[in-house]
mmCIF file of C-alpha atoms in Angstrom:
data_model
loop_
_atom_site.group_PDB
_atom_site.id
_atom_site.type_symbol
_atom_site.label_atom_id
_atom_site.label_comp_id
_atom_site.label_asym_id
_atom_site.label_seq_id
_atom_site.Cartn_x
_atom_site.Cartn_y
_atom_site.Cartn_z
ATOM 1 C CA UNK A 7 41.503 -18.169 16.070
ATOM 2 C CA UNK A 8 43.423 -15.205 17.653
ATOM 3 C CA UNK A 9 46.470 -16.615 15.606
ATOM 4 C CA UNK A 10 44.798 -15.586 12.335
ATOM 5 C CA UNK A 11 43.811 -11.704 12.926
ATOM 6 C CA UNK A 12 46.961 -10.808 11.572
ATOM 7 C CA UNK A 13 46.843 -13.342 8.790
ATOM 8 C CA UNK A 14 43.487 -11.583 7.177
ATOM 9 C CA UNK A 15 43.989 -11.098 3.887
ATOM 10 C CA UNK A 16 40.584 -10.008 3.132
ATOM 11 C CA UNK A 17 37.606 -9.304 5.438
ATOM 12 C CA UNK A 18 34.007 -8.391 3.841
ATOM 13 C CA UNK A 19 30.103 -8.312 5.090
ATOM 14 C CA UNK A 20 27.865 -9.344 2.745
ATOM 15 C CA UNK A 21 26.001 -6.956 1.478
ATOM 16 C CA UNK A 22 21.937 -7.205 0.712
ATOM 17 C CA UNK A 23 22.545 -7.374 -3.198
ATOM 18 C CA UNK A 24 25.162 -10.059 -2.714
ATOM 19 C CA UNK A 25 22.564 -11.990 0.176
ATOM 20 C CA UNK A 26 19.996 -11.445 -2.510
ATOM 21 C CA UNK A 27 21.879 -12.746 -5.754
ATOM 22 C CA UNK A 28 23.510 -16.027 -3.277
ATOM 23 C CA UNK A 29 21.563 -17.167 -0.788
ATOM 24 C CA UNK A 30 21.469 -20.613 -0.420
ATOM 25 C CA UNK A 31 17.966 -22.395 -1.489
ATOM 26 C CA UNK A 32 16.936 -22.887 2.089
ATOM 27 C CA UNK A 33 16.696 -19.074 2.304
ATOM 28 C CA UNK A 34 14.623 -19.285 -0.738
ATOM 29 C CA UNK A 35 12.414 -22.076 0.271
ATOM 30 C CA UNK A 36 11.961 -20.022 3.310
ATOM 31 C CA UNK A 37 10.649 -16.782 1.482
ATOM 32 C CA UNK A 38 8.376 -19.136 -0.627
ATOM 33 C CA UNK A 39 6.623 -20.968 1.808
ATOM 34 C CA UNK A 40 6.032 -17.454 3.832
ATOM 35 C CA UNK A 41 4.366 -15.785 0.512
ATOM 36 C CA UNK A 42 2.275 -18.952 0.249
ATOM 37 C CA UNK A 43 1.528 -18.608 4.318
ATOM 38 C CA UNK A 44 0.789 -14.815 3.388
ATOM 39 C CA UNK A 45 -1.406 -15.374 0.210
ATOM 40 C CA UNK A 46 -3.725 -18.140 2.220
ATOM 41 C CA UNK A 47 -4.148 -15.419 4.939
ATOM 42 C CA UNK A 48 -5.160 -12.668 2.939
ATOM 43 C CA UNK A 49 -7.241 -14.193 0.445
ATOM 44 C CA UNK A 50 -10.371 -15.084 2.877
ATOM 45 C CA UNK A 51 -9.790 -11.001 3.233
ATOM 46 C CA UNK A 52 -9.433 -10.134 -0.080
ATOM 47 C CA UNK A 53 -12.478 -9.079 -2.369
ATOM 48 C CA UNK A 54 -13.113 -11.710 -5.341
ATOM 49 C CA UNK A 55 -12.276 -8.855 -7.907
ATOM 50 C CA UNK A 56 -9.397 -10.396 -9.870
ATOM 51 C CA UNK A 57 -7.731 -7.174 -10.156
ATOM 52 C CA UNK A 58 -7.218 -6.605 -6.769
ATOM 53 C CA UNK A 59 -5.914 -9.885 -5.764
ATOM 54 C CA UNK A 60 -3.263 -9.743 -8.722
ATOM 55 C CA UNK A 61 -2.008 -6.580 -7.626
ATOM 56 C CA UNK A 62 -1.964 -7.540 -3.811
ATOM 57 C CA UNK A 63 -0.202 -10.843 -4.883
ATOM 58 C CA UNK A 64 2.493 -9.001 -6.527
ATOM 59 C CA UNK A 65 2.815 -6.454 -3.531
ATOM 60 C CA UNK A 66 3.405 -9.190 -1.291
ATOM 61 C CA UNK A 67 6.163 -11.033 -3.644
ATOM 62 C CA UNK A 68 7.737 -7.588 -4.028
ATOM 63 C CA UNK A 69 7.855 -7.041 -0.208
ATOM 64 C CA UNK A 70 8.770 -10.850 0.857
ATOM 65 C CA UNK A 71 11.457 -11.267 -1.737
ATOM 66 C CA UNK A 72 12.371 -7.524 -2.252
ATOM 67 C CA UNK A 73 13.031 -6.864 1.912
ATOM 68 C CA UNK A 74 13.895 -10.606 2.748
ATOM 69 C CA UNK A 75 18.111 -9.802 1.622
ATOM 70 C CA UNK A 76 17.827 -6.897 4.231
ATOM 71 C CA UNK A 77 16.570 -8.677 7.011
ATOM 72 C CA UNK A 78 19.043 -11.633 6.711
ATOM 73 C CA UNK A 79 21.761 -9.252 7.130
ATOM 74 C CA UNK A 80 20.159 -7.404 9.798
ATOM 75 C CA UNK A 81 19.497 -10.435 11.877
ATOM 76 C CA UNK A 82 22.333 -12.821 10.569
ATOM 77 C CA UNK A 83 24.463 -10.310 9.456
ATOM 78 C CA UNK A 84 26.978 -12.405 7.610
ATOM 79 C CA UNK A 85 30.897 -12.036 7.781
ATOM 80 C CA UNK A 86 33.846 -13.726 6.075
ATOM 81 C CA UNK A 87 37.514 -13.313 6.718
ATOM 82 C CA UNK A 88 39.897 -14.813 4.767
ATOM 83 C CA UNK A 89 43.606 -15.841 5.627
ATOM 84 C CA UNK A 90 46.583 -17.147 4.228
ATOM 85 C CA UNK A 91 45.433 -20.879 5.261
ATOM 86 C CA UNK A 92 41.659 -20.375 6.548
ATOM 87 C CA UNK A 93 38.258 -19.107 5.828
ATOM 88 C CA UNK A 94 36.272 -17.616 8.740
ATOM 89 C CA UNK A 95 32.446 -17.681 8.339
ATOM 90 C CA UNK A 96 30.526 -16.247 10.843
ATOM 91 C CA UNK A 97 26.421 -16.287 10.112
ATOM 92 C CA UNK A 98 24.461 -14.848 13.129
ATOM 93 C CA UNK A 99 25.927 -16.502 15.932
ATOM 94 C CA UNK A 100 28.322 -19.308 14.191
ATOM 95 C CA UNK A 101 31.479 -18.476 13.787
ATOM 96 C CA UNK A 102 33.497 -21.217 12.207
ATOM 97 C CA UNK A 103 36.896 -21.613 10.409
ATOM 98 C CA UNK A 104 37.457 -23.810 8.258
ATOM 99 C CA UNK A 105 41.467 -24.661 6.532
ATOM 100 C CA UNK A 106 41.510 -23.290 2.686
ATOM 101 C CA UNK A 107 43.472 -26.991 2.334
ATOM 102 C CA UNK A 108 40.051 -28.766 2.888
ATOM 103 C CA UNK A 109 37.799 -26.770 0.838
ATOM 104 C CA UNK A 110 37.106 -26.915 -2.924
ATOM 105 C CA UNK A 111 34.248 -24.749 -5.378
ATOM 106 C CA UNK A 112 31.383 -27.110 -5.594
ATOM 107 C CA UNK A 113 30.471 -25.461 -8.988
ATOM 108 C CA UNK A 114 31.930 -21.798 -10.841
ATOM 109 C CA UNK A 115 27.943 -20.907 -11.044
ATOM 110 C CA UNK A 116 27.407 -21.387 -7.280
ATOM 111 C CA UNK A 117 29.046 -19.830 -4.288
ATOM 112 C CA UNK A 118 29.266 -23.060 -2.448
ATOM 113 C CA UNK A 119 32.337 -24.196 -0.750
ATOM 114 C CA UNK A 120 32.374 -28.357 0.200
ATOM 115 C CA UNK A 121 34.819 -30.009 2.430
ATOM 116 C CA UNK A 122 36.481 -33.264 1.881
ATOM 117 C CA UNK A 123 34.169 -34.187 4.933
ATOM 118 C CA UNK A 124 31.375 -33.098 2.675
ATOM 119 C CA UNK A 125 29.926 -30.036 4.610
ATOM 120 C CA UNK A 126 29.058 -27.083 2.337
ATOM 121 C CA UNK A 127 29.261 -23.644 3.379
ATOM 122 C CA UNK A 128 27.589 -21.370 1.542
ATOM 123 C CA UNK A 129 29.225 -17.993 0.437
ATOM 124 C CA UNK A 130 27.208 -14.812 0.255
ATOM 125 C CA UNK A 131 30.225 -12.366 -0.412
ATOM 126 C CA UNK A 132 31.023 -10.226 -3.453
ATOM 127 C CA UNK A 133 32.506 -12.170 -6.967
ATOM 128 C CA UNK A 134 35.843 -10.307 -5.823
ATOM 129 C CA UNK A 135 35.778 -11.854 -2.679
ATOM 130 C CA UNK A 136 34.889 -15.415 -3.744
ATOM 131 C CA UNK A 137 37.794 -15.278 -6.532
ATOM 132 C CA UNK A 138 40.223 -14.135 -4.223
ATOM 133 C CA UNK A 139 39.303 -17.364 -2.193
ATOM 134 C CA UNK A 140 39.710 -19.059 -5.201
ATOM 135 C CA UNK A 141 42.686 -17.690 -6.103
ATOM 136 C CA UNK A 142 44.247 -18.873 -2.200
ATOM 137 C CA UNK A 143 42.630 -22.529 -2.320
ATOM 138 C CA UNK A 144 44.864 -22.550 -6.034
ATOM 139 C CA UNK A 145 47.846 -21.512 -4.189
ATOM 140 C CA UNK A 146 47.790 -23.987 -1.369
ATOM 141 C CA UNK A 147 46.664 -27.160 -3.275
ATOM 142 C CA UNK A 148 49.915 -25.921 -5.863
ATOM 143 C CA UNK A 149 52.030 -26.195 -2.277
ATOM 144 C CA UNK A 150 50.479 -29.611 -1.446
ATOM 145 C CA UNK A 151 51.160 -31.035 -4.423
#
């Protein structure tokens, strides 16, 4: 690991817009399952005027979805480094690196790296980021060939 800090090519945090427009569909799964937790708890509070539970409803899908970005990055705060021949992911406490010669795009719509092993690592960094680890996967599959 110490071998590669002066091999970074490119080093980025995620930032909330990027966590927000690439999490990975646990995260949303996550937020969706606490509005419904949310909703269940405030309804035996709520009036029965259908007004007020509409606009409640909506407060709460503002505030779960709207904030949820911020805390991931406060609490996992997600970093990835990339060198000449690895990608460094490090996601709260995980810190992993994984060779560039082992991973491949699952899809150009999603920012999901897969393995040959088949682990996926999701990717919540900028498009400039993510093409730039394109671009390096490119130039090292071009080598092994």
């Amino acid at each position: 690991m110490k071998k590669q800090q002066g091999n970074i090519l490119r080093h980025e945090e995620a930032s909330a817009k990027d966590i927000y427009l690439k999490r990975p569909v646990t995260y949303k799964l996550i937020e969706t399952l606490l509005y419904i937790i949310v909703m269940f708890g405030l309804l035996n509070f709520l009036p029965q005027g259908r007004m007020t539970v509409f606009i409640i409803a909506m407060a709460a899908a503002i505030i779960i979805v709207g904030f949820a970005p911020l805390i991931y990055k406060t609490i996992l705060h997600p970093t990835y480094k990339l060198s000449r021949t690895h990608l460094v992911l490090r996601v709260g406490k995980n810190e992993e690196s994984v060779p560039l010669n082992e991973l491949q795009r699952v899809s150009v719509w999603k920012p999901t790296y897969r393995t040959r092993s088949g682990k996926k690592y999701h990717v919540m960094a900028s498009q400039e980021f993510l093409e730039e680890v394109d671009k390096q996967i490119a130039r090292i599959q071009k080598r092994g060939k």
